[in-house]
């Protein structure tokens, strides 16, 4: 039992750290997921709590994970693990049955799980947590309760600060297909030979007031049978590219997507999910910068889901484009934000709070173009490694304080 409890403690700790980090690095994305659930269950009135709930949830998961992995306040961590799993496992079963939202969002954008996969994952983690809870009184505490509590409280404040920095600027680790270094055009492509959606089609015919279902292969040739309706059911989901909704339309209705993604030069794009909600001064400064870059040979666009005010664009070469709001919120977590492209490859992204002047962009353009980016999962492994190192350091710290 002792070895099983220790293995369960380590695995559960890593999973909770992973879950907390993947959401804490993108609190705005967690907010959107909460809003999706609120909308699905008719709870739109509490949408304004979504951001706070997202930060609280990710912080709680991270701290519980660190406590479990390091052994700090392990008895309380064991209770927290059990309460979490006892609450979320039945909830994910309900979500799997009703499927109000297709992606659970339990690992942010790092790993996408269906609701049934999430439920099975929770059942497995629960099986690991139960021995930890049973064995909780036998774990040796590395330090005094007060010291351990102070360490975890301090770490909680630091993690919340980390989340707020990611919210104010852009996610430190970007798991979306629009991350720096990603090629949008390639992420829209379906590989040759990839599986496609398979449907089962049922044809409904009627004869003498009796309706009967047939398949496409055996529908009746008898003219007395009258076709009434048909039903198509998805039986096998095919390959869906990471990006499937990237469409850029001008005010006149022209689709410029392929032209922009094939442009061998540099494209600067000012992006706003809602012009009405974006700071007016920042929009004006952004348009001014885009126009200056246009004069330096860049292609320049303003992309928004709002109707574009032509007065905002007057006097420059920046062209207004319309796009889906969900697509825009996925591209960048800032309103407004900036995207630098070349042949469909994302060279650089900025929040409006960190957007440099045109001179700095021009000076550093070659650096942006040649920069190598780590695979996002390598970044995540590094982040988990850092969190594990933090857990070890906390363990040694409270042990030293005890001595």
XYZ file of C-alpha atoms in Angstrom:
403
model
C 0.000 0.000 0.000
C 2.852 2.382 0.845
C 4.431 2.124 -2.610
C 1.047 2.413 -4.341
C 0.235 5.512 -2.272
C 3.551 7.137 -3.147
C 3.107 6.348 -6.864
C -0.439 7.741 -6.752
C 0.782 10.877 -4.956
C 3.472 11.517 -7.583
C 1.275 10.865 -10.631
C -1.679 12.838 -9.250
C 0.650 15.685 -8.310
C 2.115 15.871 -11.816
C -1.343 15.715 -13.443
C -2.671 18.506 -11.216
C 0.433 20.641 -11.876
C 0.032 20.034 -15.618
C -3.656 20.948 -15.477
C -3.070 24.075 -13.403
C -0.192 25.303 -15.578
C -2.000 24.705 -18.877
C -4.914 26.846 -17.677
C -2.918 29.371 -15.654
C -0.779 30.239 -18.657
C -3.940 31.245 -20.558
C -6.537 32.606 -18.089
C -8.529 34.255 -20.874
C -8.923 30.894 -22.585
C -10.160 29.404 -19.291
C -12.638 32.259 -19.043
C -14.040 31.451 -22.507
C -14.415 27.777 -21.528
C -16.346 28.674 -18.371
C -18.585 30.952 -20.441
C -19.232 28.080 -22.875
C -20.410 25.918 -19.970
C -22.469 28.718 -18.427
C -24.173 29.323 -21.770
C -24.843 25.612 -22.285
C -26.533 25.369 -18.881
C -28.410 28.689 -19.135
C -26.235 30.458 -16.559
C -25.302 33.479 -18.679
C -26.017 35.780 -15.737
C -22.768 34.721 -14.025
C -20.510 35.099 -17.069
C -18.748 37.971 -15.320
C -17.403 35.452 -12.772
C -15.774 33.284 -15.436
C -12.339 34.932 -15.324
C -12.064 34.815 -11.530
C -13.262 31.201 -11.448
C -10.715 30.248 -14.118
C -7.819 31.758 -12.145
C -9.020 30.266 -8.851
C -9.402 26.792 -10.389
C -5.983 26.791 -12.058
C -4.304 28.106 -8.891
C -6.000 25.468 -6.724
C -4.968 22.665 -9.090
C -1.365 23.863 -9.238
C -1.018 24.259 -5.476
C -2.651 20.896 -4.744
C -0.335 19.303 -7.298
C 2.774 20.898 -5.781
C 1.666 19.915 -2.273
C 1.036 16.315 -3.322
C 4.302 16.028 -5.226
C 6.473 17.667 -2.545
C 4.724 16.154 0.464
C 4.040 19.582 1.974
C 0.754 19.573 3.937
C 0.237 16.115 2.478
C -2.739 15.247 4.694
C -4.622 18.324 3.519
C -3.442 17.692 -0.047
C -4.855 14.152 0.134
C -8.223 15.534 1.254
C -8.125 18.147 -1.524
C -7.305 15.501 -4.139
C -10.192 13.318 -2.985
C -12.683 16.216 -2.837
C -11.635 17.392 -6.312
C -12.019 13.944 -7.844
C -15.238 13.189 -5.935
C -16.732 16.392 -7.316
C -15.404 16.410 -10.861
C -15.703 12.713 -11.731
C -19.539 12.597 -11.471
C -19.708 16.012 -13.126
C -17.674 14.830 -16.115
C -19.949 11.765 -16.393
C -22.947 14.106 -16.685
C -21.063 16.183 -19.270
C -20.108 13.058 -21.217
C -23.732 11.903 -21.355
C -25.206 15.304 -22.286
C -22.175 16.652 -24.225
C -23.058 20.363 -23.868
C -19.509 21.392 -24.856
C -17.375 19.120 -27.017
C -13.990 19.855 -25.389
C -13.738 19.732 -21.599
C -10.916 22.289 -21.409
C -9.370 20.483 -18.422
C -5.888 20.903 -19.924
C -6.545 24.233 -21.630
C -5.370 24.186 -25.241
C -2.425 21.900 -24.450
C -4.366 18.652 -24.832
C -7.916 18.370 -26.147
C -10.007 15.592 -24.631
C -13.570 14.619 -25.382
C -15.974 14.494 -22.458
C -15.840 10.691 -22.337
C -12.035 10.729 -22.405
C -12.109 13.232 -19.551
C -14.402 10.990 -17.531
C -12.144 7.943 -18.039
C -9.131 10.056 -17.103
C -10.855 11.155 -13.897
C -11.762 7.562 -13.015
C -8.098 6.597 -13.397
C -6.874 9.543 -11.303
C -9.489 8.741 -8.646
C -8.140 5.195 -8.459
C -4.692 6.659 -7.795
C -5.950 9.196 -5.253
C -7.867 6.769 -3.054
C -4.699 4.981 -1.754
C -3.129 8.398 -1.117
C -6.122 9.346 1.014
C -6.136 6.048 2.886
C -2.397 6.278 3.608
C -2.415 10.055 4.303
C -1.697 9.813 8.069
C 1.414 7.734 7.479
C 3.161 10.193 5.178
C 6.045 11.959 6.896
C 5.737 15.731 6.861
C 9.001 17.484 5.880
C 8.417 20.572 8.009
C 6.299 22.349 10.582
C 2.664 22.993 9.647
C 3.036 26.785 9.919
C 6.115 26.891 7.685
C 4.481 24.635 5.095
C 1.312 26.752 5.065
C 3.271 29.981 4.619
C 5.217 28.469 1.720
C 2.039 27.327 -0.068
C 0.269 30.660 0.522
C 3.270 32.503 -0.922
C 3.329 30.168 -3.913
C -0.409 30.762 -4.431
C 0.115 34.529 -4.650
C 3.000 34.014 -7.074
C 0.911 31.742 -9.290
C -1.957 34.240 -9.351
C 0.565 36.934 -10.309
C 1.840 34.619 -13.059
C -1.731 34.220 -14.375
C -2.358 37.975 -14.321
C 0.858 38.636 -16.271
C -0.263 36.126 -18.912
C -3.641 37.853 -18.970
C -2.200 41.349 -19.289
C 0.243 40.443 -22.033
C 0.146 37.167 -23.994
C 0.404 33.548 -22.807
C 3.997 32.672 -21.987
C 3.412 29.242 -23.556
C 1.032 29.329 -26.517
C -0.543 25.953 -27.328
C -2.827 27.243 -30.087
C -2.153 26.629 -33.805
C -1.482 30.380 -34.219
C 1.553 30.359 -31.909
C 4.799 32.008 -32.975
C 6.611 29.723 -35.404
C 3.403 28.025 -36.596
C 2.407 28.134 -40.266
C -1.276 28.958 -40.583
C -1.525 27.658 -44.135
C -0.001 24.300 -43.183
C -2.271 24.050 -40.142
C -5.263 24.461 -42.458
C -4.190 21.623 -44.762
C -5.650 18.116 -44.619
C -2.834 15.584 -45.225
C -3.167 13.293 -48.205
C -4.780 10.022 -47.216
C -6.153 11.382 -43.948
C -9.471 9.823 -42.880
C -12.627 11.760 -43.680
C -15.959 11.904 -41.863
C -18.068 8.807 -42.440
C -21.850 9.018 -42.279
C -24.587 6.415 -42.279
C -27.529 7.566 -44.353
C -31.020 6.176 -43.752
C -33.780 6.707 -46.328
C -37.364 6.802 -45.084
C -40.109 5.614 -47.455
C -43.863 5.268 -46.918
C -46.351 2.755 -48.335
C -49.992 2.282 -47.338
C -49.464 4.623 -44.396
C -46.519 2.588 -43.096
C -43.079 4.167 -42.912
C -39.938 2.089 -43.183
C -36.222 2.831 -43.136
C -33.866 1.692 -45.886
C -30.182 2.061 -46.621
C -28.798 3.551 -49.820
C -27.988 0.022 -51.013
C -31.434 -1.474 -50.539
C -33.992 1.280 -51.052
C -37.182 0.021 -52.787
C -37.685 0.115 -56.545
C -41.420 -0.365 -56.102
C -43.138 2.888 -57.223
C -45.758 2.397 -54.507
C -43.120 3.364 -51.965
C -42.931 7.163 -51.584
C -39.770 8.882 -50.390
C -40.437 10.856 -47.207
C -37.139 11.874 -45.608
C -33.533 10.925 -44.978
C -31.283 10.972 -41.907
C -27.488 11.069 -41.815
C -25.578 10.024 -38.695
C -21.851 10.555 -38.151
C -20.351 7.131 -37.388
C -16.654 7.939 -37.719
C -15.013 11.334 -37.226
C -12.373 12.109 -39.832
C -9.266 14.256 -39.600
C -9.892 17.885 -38.720
C -6.981 20.275 -39.297
C -5.886 22.412 -36.328
C -7.196 25.493 -38.142
C -10.478 25.189 -40.031
C -12.123 28.597 -39.694
C -9.444 31.071 -40.826
C -11.223 33.230 -43.411
C -10.440 36.888 -44.146
C -13.133 38.863 -45.966
C -13.084 42.474 -47.174
C -16.019 44.824 -46.730
C -16.923 44.187 -50.357
C -17.033 40.416 -49.755
C -13.713 39.387 -51.339
C -11.867 36.486 -49.714
C -8.193 37.468 -49.274
C -7.174 34.460 -47.169
C -5.015 32.707 -49.768
C -3.466 35.948 -50.983
C -2.411 36.987 -47.466
C -1.111 33.548 -46.495
C 0.889 33.307 -49.735
C 2.412 36.789 -49.501
C 6.236 36.310 -49.480
C 6.735 39.718 -47.898
C 5.884 40.848 -44.399
C 2.295 41.309 -43.272
C 1.345 43.252 -40.166
C -2.157 42.674 -38.856
C -3.930 44.673 -36.152
C -6.522 42.330 -34.634
C -9.502 43.253 -32.478
C -12.275 40.884 -31.451
C -14.409 43.958 -30.718
C -13.520 47.466 -31.807
C -16.134 48.852 -29.428
C -14.434 47.262 -26.405
C -10.845 48.040 -27.416
C -9.110 51.164 -26.056
C -9.691 53.852 -28.707
C -6.262 55.417 -28.227
C -4.529 52.060 -28.664
C -6.496 51.390 -31.846
C -5.529 54.758 -33.285
C -1.868 54.244 -32.382
C -1.993 50.738 -33.841
C -3.468 51.979 -37.124
C -0.843 54.712 -37.265
C 1.955 52.159 -36.781
C 0.449 49.819 -39.375
C 0.216 52.665 -41.870
C 3.864 53.567 -41.243
C 4.880 49.947 -41.834
C 2.749 49.936 -44.986
C 4.811 52.861 -46.238
C 7.915 50.732 -45.555
C 6.669 47.947 -47.838
C 4.626 45.842 -45.428
C 1.126 44.602 -46.217
C -1.146 46.033 -43.558
C -4.615 44.953 -42.350
C -7.114 45.546 -39.576
C -8.987 42.346 -38.705
C -12.105 42.447 -36.559
C -15.469 40.780 -36.073
C -16.988 44.256 -35.631
C -18.137 46.504 -38.444
C -15.101 48.505 -39.457
C -15.275 52.275 -39.176
C -13.917 53.632 -42.441
C -12.950 56.859 -40.677
C -10.558 54.843 -38.547
C -8.773 53.657 -41.665
C -8.723 56.969 -43.538
C -5.413 58.344 -44.722
C -3.409 55.119 -44.784
C -2.893 51.847 -46.579
C -4.351 49.604 -43.889
C -7.187 47.515 -45.311
C -10.129 46.433 -43.165
C -10.987 42.722 -42.965
C -13.802 40.853 -41.256
C -13.435 37.515 -39.488
C -15.245 35.203 -37.119
C -15.072 36.313 -33.472
C -14.130 32.847 -32.189
C -11.317 32.657 -34.734
C -10.046 36.079 -33.679
C -10.136 35.224 -29.960
C -8.160 32.071 -30.750
C -5.508 33.907 -32.764
C -4.573 36.345 -30.030
C -5.544 36.939 -26.395
C -5.413 40.716 -26.554
C -7.851 43.389 -27.710
C -6.268 44.777 -29.764
C -3.301 42.588 -30.583
C -0.774 42.424 -33.412
C 0.303 39.596 -35.700
C 3.367 39.588 -37.962
C 3.222 37.091 -40.848
C 5.329 35.997 -43.789
C 4.017 33.364 -46.225
C 1.527 32.257 -43.618
C 4.137 31.741 -40.878
C 3.576 33.557 -37.594
C 6.784 35.459 -36.938
C 5.712 37.458 -33.907
C 2.674 38.316 -31.780
C 2.197 41.288 -29.447
C -0.323 42.511 -26.957
C -1.131 46.188 -27.436
C 0.649 46.742 -24.109
C 3.972 45.518 -25.518
C 3.690 46.507 -29.183
C 6.922 48.267 -30.273
C 7.245 51.196 -32.646
C 7.715 50.702 -36.402
C 11.437 51.458 -36.202
C 12.028 48.633 -33.718
C 10.039 46.183 -35.841
C 12.015 47.048 -38.961
C 15.340 46.749 -37.111
C 14.421 43.335 -35.666
C 12.496 41.927 -38.631
C 15.266 39.517 -39.663
C 15.562 38.287 -36.101
C 11.830 37.590 -36.005
C 12.032 35.716 -39.304
C 15.012 33.537 -38.348
C 14.075 32.772 -34.744
C 13.751 29.075 -33.924
C 10.867 28.053 -31.694
C 10.724 25.063 -29.368
C 7.929 22.570 -29.781
C 5.112 23.589 -27.435
C 5.177 20.217 -25.709
C 8.894 20.560 -25.040
C 8.063 23.912 -23.475
C 5.390 22.284 -21.364
C 7.733 19.509 -20.257
C 10.228 22.186 -19.264
C 7.492 23.989 -17.336
C 6.485 20.770 -15.538
C 10.153 20.104 -14.835
C 10.453 23.580 -13.324
C 7.326 22.979 -11.229
C 8.762 19.675 -10.022
C 12.019 21.429 -9.171
C 10.022 24.032 -7.261
C 8.328 21.193 -5.365
C 11.717 19.710 -4.456
C 13.062 23.104 -3.378
C 9.977 23.716 -1.221
C 10.421 20.299 0.364
C 14.048 21.067 1.204
C 13.125 24.559 2.388
C 10.507 23.494 4.895
C 12.735 20.624 6.020
C 15.525 23.094 6.705
C 13.140 25.436 8.522
C 12.043 22.522 10.676
C 15.619 21.772 11.616
